[in-house]
XYZ file of C-alpha atoms in Angstrom:
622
model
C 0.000 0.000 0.000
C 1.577 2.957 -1.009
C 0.243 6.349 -0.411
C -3.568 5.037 0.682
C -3.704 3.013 -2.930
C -3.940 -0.588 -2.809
C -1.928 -2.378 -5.552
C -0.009 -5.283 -6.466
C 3.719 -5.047 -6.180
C 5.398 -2.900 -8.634
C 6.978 -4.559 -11.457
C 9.741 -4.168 -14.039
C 9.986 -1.951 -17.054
C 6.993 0.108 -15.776
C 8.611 0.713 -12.448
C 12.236 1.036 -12.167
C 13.385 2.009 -8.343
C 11.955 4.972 -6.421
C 13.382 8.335 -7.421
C 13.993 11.611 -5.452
C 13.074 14.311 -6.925
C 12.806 18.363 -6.247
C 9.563 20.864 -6.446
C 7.183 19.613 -9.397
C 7.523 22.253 -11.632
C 4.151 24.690 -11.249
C 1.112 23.052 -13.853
C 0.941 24.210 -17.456
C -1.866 26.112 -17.887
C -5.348 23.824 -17.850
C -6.667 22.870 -21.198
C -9.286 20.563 -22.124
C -8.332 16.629 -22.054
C -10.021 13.618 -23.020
C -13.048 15.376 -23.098
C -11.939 17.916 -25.179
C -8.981 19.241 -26.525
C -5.992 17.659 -25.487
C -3.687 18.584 -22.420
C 0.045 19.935 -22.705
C 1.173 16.213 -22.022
C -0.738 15.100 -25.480
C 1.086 17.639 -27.493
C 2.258 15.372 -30.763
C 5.803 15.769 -30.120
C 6.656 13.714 -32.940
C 5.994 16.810 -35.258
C 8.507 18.714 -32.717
C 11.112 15.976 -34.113
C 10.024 15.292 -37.159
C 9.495 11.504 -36.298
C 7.582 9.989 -38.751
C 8.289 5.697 -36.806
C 10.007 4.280 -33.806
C 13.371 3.586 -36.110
C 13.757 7.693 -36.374
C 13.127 8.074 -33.000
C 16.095 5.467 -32.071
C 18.076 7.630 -34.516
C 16.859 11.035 -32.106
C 17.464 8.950 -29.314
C 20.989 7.962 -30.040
C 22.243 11.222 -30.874
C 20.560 12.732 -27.558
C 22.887 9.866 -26.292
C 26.086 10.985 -27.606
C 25.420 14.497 -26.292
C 24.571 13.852 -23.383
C 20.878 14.704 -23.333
C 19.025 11.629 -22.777
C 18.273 12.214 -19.033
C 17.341 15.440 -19.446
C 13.283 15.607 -19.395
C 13.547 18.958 -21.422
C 15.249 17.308 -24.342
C 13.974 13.882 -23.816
C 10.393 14.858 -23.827
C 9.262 14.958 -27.747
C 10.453 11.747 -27.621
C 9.114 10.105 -24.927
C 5.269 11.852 -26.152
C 5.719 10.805 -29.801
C 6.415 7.173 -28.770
C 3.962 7.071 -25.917
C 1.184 8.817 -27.835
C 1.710 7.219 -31.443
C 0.288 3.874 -31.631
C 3.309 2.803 -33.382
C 4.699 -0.814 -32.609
C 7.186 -1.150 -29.852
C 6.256 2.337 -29.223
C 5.444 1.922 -25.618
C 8.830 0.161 -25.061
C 10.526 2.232 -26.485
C 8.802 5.318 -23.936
C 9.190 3.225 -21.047
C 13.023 2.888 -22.443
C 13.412 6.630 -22.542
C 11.364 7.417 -19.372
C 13.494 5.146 -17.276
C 16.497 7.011 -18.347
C 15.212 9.967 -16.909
C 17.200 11.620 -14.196
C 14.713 13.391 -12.285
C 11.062 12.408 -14.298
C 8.511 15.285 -13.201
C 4.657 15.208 -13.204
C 4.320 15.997 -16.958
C 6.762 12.653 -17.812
C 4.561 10.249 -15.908
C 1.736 11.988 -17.144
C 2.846 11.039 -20.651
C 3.430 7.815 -20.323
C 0.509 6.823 -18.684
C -1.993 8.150 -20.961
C 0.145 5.872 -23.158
C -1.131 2.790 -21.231
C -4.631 4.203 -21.083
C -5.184 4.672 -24.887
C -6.425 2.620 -26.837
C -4.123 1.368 -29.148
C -1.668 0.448 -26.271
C -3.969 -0.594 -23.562
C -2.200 -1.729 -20.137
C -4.544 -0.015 -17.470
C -2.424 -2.053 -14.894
C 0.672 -0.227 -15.685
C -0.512 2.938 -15.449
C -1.391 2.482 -11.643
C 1.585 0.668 -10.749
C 3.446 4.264 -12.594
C 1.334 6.248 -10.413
C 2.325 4.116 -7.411
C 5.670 4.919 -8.718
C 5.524 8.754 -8.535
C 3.617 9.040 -5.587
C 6.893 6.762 -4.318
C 8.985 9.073 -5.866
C 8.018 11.945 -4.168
C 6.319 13.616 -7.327
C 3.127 15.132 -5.975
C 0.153 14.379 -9.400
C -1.404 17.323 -10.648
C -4.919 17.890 -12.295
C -3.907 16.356 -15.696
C -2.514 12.817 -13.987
C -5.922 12.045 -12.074
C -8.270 11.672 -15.625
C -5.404 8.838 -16.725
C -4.891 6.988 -13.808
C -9.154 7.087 -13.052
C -9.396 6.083 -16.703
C -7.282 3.047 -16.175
C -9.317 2.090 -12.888
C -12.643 2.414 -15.437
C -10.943 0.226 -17.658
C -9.769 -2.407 -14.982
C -13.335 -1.885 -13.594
C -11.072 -1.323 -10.032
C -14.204 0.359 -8.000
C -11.974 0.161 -4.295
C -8.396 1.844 -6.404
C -10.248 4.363 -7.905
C -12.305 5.293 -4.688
C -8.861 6.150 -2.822
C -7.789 7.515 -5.651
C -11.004 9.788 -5.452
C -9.738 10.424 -1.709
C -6.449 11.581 -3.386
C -7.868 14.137 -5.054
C -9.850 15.583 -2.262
C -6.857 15.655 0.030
C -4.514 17.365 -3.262
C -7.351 20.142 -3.397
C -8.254 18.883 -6.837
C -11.818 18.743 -6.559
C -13.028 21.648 -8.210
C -11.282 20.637 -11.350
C -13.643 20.479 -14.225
C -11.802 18.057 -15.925
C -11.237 15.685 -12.995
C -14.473 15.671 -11.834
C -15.872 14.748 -15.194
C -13.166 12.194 -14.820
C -14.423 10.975 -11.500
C -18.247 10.925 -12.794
C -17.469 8.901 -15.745
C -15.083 6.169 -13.733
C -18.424 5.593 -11.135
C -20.628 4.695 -14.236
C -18.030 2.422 -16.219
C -17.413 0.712 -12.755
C -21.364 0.390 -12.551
C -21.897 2.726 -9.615
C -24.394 5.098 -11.194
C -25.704 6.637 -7.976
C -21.941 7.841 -7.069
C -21.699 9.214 -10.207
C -25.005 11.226 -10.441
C -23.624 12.595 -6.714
C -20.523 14.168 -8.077
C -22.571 15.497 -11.317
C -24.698 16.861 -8.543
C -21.792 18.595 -6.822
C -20.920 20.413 -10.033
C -24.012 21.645 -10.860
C -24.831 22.526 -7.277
C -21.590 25.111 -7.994
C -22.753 26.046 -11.450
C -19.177 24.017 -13.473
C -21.069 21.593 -15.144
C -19.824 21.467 -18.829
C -21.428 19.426 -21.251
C -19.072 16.363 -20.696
C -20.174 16.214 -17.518
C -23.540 15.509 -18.781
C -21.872 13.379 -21.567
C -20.209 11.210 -18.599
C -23.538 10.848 -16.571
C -25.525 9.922 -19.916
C -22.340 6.959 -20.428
C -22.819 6.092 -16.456
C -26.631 5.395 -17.092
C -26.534 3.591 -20.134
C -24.076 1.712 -18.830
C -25.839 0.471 -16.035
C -29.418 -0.234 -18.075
C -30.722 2.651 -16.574
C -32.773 4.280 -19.746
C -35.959 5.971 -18.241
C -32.958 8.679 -16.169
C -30.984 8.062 -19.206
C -33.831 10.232 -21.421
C -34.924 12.367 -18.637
C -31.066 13.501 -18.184
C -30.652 13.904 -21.388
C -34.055 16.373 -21.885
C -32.815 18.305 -19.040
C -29.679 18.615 -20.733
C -31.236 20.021 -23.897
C -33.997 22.206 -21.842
C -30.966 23.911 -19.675
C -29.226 25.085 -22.792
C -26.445 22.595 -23.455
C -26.049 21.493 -27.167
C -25.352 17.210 -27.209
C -22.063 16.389 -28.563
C -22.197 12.637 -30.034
C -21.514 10.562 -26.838
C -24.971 12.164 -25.384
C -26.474 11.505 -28.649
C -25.686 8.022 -28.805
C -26.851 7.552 -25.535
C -29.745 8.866 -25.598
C -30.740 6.764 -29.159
C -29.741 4.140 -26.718
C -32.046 4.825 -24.418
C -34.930 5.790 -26.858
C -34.343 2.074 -28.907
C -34.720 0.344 -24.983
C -37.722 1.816 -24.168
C -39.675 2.164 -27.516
C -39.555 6.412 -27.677
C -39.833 6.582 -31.086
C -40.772 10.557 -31.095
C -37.843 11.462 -29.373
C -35.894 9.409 -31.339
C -36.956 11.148 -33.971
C -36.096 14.245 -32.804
C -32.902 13.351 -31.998
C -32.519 12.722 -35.446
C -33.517 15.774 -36.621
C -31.432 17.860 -34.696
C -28.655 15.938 -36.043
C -29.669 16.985 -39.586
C -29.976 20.487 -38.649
C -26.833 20.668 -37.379
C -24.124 18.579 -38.871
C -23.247 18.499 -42.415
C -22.287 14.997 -42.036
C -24.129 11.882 -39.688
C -20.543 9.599 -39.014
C -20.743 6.118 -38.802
C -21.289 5.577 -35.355
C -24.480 7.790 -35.487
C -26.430 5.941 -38.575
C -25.472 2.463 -37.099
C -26.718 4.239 -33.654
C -30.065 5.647 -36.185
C -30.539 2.183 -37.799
C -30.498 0.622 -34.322
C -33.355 2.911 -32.799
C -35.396 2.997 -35.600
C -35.741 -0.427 -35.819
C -35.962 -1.260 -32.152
C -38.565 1.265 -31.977
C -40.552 -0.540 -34.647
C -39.626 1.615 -37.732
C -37.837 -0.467 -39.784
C -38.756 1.409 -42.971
C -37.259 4.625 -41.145
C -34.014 2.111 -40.283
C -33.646 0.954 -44.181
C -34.165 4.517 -45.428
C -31.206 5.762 -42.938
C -29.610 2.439 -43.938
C -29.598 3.005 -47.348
C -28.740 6.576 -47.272
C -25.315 6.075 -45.837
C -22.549 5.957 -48.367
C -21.091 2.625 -48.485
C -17.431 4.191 -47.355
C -18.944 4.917 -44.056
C -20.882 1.963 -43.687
C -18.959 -0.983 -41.255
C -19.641 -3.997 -40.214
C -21.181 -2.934 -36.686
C -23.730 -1.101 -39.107
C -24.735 -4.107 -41.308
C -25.069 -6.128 -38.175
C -27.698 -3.509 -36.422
C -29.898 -3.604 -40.102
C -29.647 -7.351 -39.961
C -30.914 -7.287 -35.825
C -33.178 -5.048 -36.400
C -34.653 -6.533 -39.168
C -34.556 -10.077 -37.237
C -36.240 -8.096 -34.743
C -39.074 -7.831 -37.397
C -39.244 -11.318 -38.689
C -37.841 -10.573 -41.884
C -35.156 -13.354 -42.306
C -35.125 -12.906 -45.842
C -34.413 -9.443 -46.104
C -31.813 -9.931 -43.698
C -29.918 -12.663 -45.131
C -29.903 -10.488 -48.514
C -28.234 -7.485 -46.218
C -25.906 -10.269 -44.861
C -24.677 -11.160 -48.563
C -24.420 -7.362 -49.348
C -21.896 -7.068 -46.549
C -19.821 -9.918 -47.746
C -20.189 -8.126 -51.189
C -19.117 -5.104 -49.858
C -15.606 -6.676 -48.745
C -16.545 -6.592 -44.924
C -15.387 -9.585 -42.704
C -18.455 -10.874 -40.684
C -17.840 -11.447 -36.747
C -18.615 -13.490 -34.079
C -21.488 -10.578 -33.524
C -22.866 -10.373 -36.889
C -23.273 -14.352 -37.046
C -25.480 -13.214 -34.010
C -27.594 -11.424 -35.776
C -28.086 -14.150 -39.201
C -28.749 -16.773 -36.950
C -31.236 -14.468 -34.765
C -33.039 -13.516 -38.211
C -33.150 -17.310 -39.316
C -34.792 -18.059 -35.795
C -37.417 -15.967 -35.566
C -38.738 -16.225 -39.420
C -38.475 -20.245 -39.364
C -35.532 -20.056 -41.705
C -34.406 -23.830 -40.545
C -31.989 -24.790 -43.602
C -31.158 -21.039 -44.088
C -29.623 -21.018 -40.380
C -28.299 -24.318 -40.461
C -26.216 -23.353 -43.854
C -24.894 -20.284 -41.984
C -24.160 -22.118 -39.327
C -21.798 -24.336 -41.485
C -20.526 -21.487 -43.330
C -19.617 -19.771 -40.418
C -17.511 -22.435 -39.265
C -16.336 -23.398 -42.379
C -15.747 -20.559 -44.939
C -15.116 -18.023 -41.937
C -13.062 -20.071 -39.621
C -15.011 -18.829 -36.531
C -15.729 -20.713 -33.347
C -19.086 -20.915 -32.722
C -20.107 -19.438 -29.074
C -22.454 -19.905 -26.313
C -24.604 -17.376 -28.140
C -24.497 -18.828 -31.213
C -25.396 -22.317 -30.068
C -27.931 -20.727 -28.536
C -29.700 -19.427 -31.589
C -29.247 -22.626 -33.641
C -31.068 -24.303 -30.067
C -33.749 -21.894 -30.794
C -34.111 -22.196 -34.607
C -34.108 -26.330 -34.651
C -36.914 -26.122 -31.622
C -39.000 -23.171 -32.975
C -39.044 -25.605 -35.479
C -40.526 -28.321 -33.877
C -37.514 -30.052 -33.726
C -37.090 -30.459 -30.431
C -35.181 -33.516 -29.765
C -32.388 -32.020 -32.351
C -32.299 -29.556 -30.236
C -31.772 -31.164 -27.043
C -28.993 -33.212 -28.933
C -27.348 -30.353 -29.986
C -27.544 -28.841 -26.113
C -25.395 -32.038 -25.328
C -22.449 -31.435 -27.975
C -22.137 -28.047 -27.276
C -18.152 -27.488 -26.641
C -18.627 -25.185 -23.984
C -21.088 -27.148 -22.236
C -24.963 -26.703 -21.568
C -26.088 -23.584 -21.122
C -28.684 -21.439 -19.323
C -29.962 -19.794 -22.856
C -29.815 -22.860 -24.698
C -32.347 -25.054 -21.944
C -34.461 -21.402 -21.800
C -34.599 -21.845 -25.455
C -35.881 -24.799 -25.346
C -37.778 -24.127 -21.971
C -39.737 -21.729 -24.171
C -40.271 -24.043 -28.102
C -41.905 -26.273 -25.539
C -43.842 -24.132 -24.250
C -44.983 -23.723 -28.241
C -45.039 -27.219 -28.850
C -46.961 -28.664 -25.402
C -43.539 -30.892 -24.763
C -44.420 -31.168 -20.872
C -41.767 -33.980 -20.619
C -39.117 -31.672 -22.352
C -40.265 -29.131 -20.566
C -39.552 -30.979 -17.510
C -36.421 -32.070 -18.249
C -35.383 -28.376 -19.348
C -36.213 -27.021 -15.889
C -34.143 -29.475 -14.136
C -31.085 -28.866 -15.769
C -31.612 -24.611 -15.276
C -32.372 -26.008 -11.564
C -28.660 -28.108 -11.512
C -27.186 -25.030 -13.431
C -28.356 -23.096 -10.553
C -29.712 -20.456 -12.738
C -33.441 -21.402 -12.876
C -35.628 -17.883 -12.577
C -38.756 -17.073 -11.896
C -40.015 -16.651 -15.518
C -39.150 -20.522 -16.017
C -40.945 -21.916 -12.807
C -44.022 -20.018 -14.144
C -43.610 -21.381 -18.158
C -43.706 -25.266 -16.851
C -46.331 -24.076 -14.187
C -48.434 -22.438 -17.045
C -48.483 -25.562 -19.119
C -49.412 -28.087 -16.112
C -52.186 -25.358 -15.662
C -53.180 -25.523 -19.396
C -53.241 -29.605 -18.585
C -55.707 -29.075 -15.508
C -52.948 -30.333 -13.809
C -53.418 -27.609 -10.780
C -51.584 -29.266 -7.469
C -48.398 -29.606 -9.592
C -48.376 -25.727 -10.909
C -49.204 -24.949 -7.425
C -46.207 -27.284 -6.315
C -43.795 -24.976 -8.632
C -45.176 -21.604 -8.099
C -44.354 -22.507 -4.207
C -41.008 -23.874 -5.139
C -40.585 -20.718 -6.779
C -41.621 -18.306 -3.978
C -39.454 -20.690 -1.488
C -36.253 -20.335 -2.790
C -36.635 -16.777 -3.167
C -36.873 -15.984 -6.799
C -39.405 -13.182 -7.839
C -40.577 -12.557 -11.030
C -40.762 -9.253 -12.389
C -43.780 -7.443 -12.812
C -45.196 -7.715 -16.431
C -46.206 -4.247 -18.126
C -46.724 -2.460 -21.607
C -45.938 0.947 -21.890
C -46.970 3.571 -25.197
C -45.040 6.633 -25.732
C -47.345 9.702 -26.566
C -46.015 13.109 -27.336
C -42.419 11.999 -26.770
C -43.641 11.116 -22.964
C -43.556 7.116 -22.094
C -46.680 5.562 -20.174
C -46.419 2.297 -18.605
C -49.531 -0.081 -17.291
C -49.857 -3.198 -15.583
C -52.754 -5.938 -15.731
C -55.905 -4.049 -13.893
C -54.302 -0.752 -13.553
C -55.801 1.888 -12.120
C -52.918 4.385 -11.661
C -52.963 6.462 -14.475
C -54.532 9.821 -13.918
C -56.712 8.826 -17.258
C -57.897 5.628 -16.086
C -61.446 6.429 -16.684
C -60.936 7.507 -19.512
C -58.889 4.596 -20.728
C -61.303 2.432 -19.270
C -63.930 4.129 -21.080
C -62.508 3.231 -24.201
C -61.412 -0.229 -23.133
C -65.132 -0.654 -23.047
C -66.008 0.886 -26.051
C -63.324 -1.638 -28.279
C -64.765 -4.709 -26.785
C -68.139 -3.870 -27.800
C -67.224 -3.346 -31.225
C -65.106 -6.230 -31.719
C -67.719 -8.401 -30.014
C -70.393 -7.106 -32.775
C -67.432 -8.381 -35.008
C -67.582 -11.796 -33.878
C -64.920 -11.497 -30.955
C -65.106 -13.669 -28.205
C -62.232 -13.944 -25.753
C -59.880 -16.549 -25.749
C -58.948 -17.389 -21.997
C -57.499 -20.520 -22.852
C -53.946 -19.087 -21.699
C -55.083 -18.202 -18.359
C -53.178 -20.530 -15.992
C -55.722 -19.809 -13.265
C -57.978 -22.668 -11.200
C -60.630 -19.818 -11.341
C -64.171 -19.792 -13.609
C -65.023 -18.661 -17.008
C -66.029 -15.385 -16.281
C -63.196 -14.564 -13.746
C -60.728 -15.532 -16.478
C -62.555 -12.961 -18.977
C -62.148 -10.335 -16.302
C -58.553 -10.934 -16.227
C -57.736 -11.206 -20.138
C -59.776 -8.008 -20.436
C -57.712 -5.672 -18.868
C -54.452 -6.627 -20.009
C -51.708 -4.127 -19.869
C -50.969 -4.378 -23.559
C -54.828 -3.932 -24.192
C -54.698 -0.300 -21.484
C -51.654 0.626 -23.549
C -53.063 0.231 -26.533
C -56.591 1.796 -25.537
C -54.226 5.062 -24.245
C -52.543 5.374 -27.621
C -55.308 5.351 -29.451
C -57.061 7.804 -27.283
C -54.024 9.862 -27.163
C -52.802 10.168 -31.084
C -54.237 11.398 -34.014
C -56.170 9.521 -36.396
C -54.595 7.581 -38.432
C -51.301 7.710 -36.150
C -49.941 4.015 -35.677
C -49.846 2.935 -32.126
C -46.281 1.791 -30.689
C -46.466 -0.321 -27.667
C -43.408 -1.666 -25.918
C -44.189 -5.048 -23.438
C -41.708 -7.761 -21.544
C -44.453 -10.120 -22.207
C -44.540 -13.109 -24.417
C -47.286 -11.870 -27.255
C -50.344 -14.422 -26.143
C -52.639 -15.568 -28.831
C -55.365 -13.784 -26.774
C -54.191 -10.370 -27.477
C -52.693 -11.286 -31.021
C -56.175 -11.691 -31.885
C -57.063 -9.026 -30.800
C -54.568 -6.467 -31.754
C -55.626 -7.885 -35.210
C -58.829 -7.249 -35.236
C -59.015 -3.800 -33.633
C -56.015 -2.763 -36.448
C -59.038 -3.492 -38.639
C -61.605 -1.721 -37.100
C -59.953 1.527 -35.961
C -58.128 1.510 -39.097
C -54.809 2.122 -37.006
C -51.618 -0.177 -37.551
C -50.707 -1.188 -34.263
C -47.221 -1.966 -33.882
C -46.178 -4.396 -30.845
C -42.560 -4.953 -29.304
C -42.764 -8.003 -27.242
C -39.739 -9.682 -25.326
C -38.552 -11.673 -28.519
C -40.170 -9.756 -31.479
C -42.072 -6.960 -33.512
C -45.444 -7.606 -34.064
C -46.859 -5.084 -36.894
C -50.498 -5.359 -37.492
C -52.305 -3.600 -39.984
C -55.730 -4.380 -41.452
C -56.649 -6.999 -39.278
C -52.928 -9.403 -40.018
C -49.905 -9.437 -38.582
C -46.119 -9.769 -40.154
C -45.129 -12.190 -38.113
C -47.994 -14.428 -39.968
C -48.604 -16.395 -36.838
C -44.576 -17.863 -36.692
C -43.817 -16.268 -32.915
């Protein structure tokens, strides 16, 4: 322990034996870092020598050497940056080489070379603490431009207890009111998954009026990161009401958070701002537009954006987001013909975009489509198939109805069974009424000790379904005994940019009469239709008219009564649920797309469902 900070022992090249050292010299004058414009320490020194590789530096090097001047830090500096900052093979060697023939290294040296570690292209997070170690054993007090490297590095180790007591450092160096170091501190909370912390020190800046619009930028990253993306939009509205103008981190976070929860209008927005005000949308930005879009059930809106980016700023990340999203959708063949237009287009497919085929093969009943990929995969693309990807093939053969394939293929998987695969199948027989599967698929999520909630209730549901009511009894209690809870199922319609979420029977809303009211007022119509409830999926020992009370007020059935209330005519009606779609409200989605002339588009847990005119695209494959 060294100075407060917990770390393993310090270790050769990166720490050489402890120093003495006079005064720091006083800090350069602050300018913008990683969050902006780079500090004195990121200067690109190799311009200063004209070094152009790490063989002309040698050269530099050598005749610093024969003059003497290669453990001076004034001389030795440009040299030390350009291989530290460069990228360049051996680069980082080569700065450690020149660092460790320092004399007396000050503040700005270590500085330098531990941004090194820190970037990117020479990533070694662990050697940048043990330098810091290093200077604080040196006697070389860090200054406001070490404390956003060394934090960095902690984000990147994901070292929560380091970077705390380096957060303690700062406080007792006076640092705090840095700009710079507290956006530092705010976005090492959120990478390390402590979102709270973070939104406490963006709180202390913006109780003192120095928040800057990285420090929104880091608390957007902090809540995205952590799945947070209800404070996620609200931040990032606040943002844009108090004035601030989004750079692209906030932007892509916010898309994030839009394409989680279904809020297609602000989406939309977002989108539009971005025309307004840059001349170009990047690459990360349409793969982060074709992502939204078609999470939020556009996918015409995710082609056109698609489509209108060149092909020298398309990559593979954004062929793989038009293939999810249109898996997402049920269109396998549309997304196998993207798949072959990135091959075309000379871009290697990963383990990721495999991901996505597969997905797209799955969910439109593609069965020799995935299984060729599958091969090719392997075979043309010399990739090793993982968990994930086992787990879609386990999804496509059962789907299928090819269940005992599937189960096979569970047992050859290198890795070894999975939870996804046996929830895979958990769920086809659920589909297919295998109750012995089904059985069998619980058990094993039981010895994986990674049975939930959600999979007590499938096998309970089905023994239900069989009148079989002291056995789903037996499993519900199993359920509640060892402690697992199952989350609360809702649906949830976004209506002027604003995001509404109802449960089964609620009577929260401050429209619920009105809701009700029109709840009321579709049944009737559909019932002069024909429409008579199907309550067969009501795993409840309870009578016929009970079970019709239940079905009726469905929280996909409020949130779909409260969009259509709520939007213009004509408007289609977006609803976002964690629920499986049930054939009960299938049916009747369908039908009242027909009568109210609306096209109702529904994201369940797996899938888009887009009805218009009383069908639906998924044409009854779900």
């Amino acid at each position: 322990m060294v100075g407060g900070l917990v770390l393993s022992q310090a270790q050769p090249h990166q720490i050489s034996t402890p120093r003495t050292t006079t005064a720091p010299a006083p800090a350069p004058e602050k300018k913008p870092r990683d969050q902006a414009q780079p500090c004195p320490c990121a200067t690109p020194a190799a311009a200063a020598v004209s070094a152009r590789s790490v063989d002309e530096v040698r050269k530099a090097q050598a005749r610093h050497i024969k003059l003497g001047l290669d453990r001076s830090p004034r001389h030795a500096r440009p040299l030390l940056s350009a291989c530290a900052l460069s990228g360049w093979p051996g680069g980082m060697e080569l700065a450690a080489s020149i660092f460790d023939s320092l004399d007396e290294p000050e503040a700005f040296d270590y500085n330098t070379l531990m941004r090194g570690h820190v970037s990117d292209r020479c990533r070694d997070p662990a050697a940048a603490l043990r330098l810091y170690v290093e200077m604080l054993q040196a006697g070389v007090e860090p200054d406001h431009y070490t404390f956003p490297f060394v934090l960095k590095a902690c984000a990147q180790l994901v070292a929560s207890r380091q970077g705390r007591q380096l957060h303690a450092h700062v406080v007792k160096l006076g640092l705090q009111q840095d700009e710079y170091v507290h956006n530092s501190l705010i976005s090492f909370y959120g990478k390390c998954g402590e979102p709270a912390m973070a939104r406490k020190e963006f709180d202390v800046m913006a109780s003192e009026g120095r928040t800057t619009a990285a420090s929104w930028s880091a608390l957007l990253a902090a809540y995205t990161m952590a799945g947070m993306w209800g404070e996620c939009l609200d931040t990032f509205v606040a943002m844009v009401r108090e004035g601030w103008r989004p750079d692209e981190t906030s932007m892509v976070s916010a898309l994030s958070a839009c394409a989680h929860l279904g809020a297609y209008d602000v989406g939309r927005g977002i989108h539009a701002a971005l025309l307004r005000n840059a001349a170009r949308v990047n690459t990360i930005m349409s793969t982060s537009l074709v992502d939204m879009y078609a999470k939020c059930g556009s996918i015409e809106n995710a082609a056109a954006v698609f489509d209108a980016t060149a092909d020298d700023n398309k990559n593979a990340w954004t062929y793989s987001a038009m293939v999810s999203g249109l898996a997402l959708h049920g269109d396998g063949r549309k997304a196998l013909q993207v798949f072959d237009e990135m091959l075309r287009d000379g871009h290697a497919p990963d383990a990721a975009a495999y991901v996505a085929v597969l997905n797209a093969c799955s969910r439109a009943g593609l069965l020799e489509d995935g299984l060729r990929c599958f091969d090719r995969m392997r075979l043309e693309h010399k990739l090793s198939p993982n968990a994930q990807h086992y787990g879609c093939m386990v999804d496509l053969m059962a789907r299928a109805g090819r269940l005992d394939d599937a189960r096979a293929l569970i047992g050859s998987m290198p890795m070894g069974p999975t939870d996804t695969a046996w929830r895979s199948l958990l769920n086809a027989c659920q589909i297919h009424g295998d109750m012995d599967l089904a059985e069998l698929a619980l058990e094993e999520l039981r010895r994986l000790g990674v049975a939930n909630a959600g999979d007590y209730v499938i096998v309970a549901g089905m023994h239900a379904m069989a009148k079989n009511w002291d056995a789903a009894a037996a499993l519900r209690t199993e359920a509640v005994d060892s402690g697992l809870v199952q989350s609360a199922g809702y649906s949830a319609v976004e209506v002027r940019g604003e995001v509404h979420r109802f449960v089964s029977q609620d009577m929260a809303h401050p429209r619920r009469r009105d809701i009700y009211e029109m709840l009321h007022q579709m049944e009737w119509q559909l019932r002069f239709e024909g429409y008579v409830a199907d309550t067969s999926e009501v795993a409840l020992d309870v009578g016929e008219e009970e079970k019709r009370r239940v079905v009726a007020a469905h929280s996909q059935k409020l949130a779909m009564a409260f969009g259509l209330l709520s939007t213009p005519e004509g408007a289609p009606v977006r609803v976002v649920t964690n629920l499986r779609m049930s054939r009960e409200c299938h049916a009747y989605s369908a039908m009242i797309s027909e009568i109210f002339g609306r096209e109702i588009v529904v994201r369940d847990r797996n899938r888009f469902h887009r009805f218009s005119r009383g069908s639906c695209t998924c044409r009854d494959y779900w």
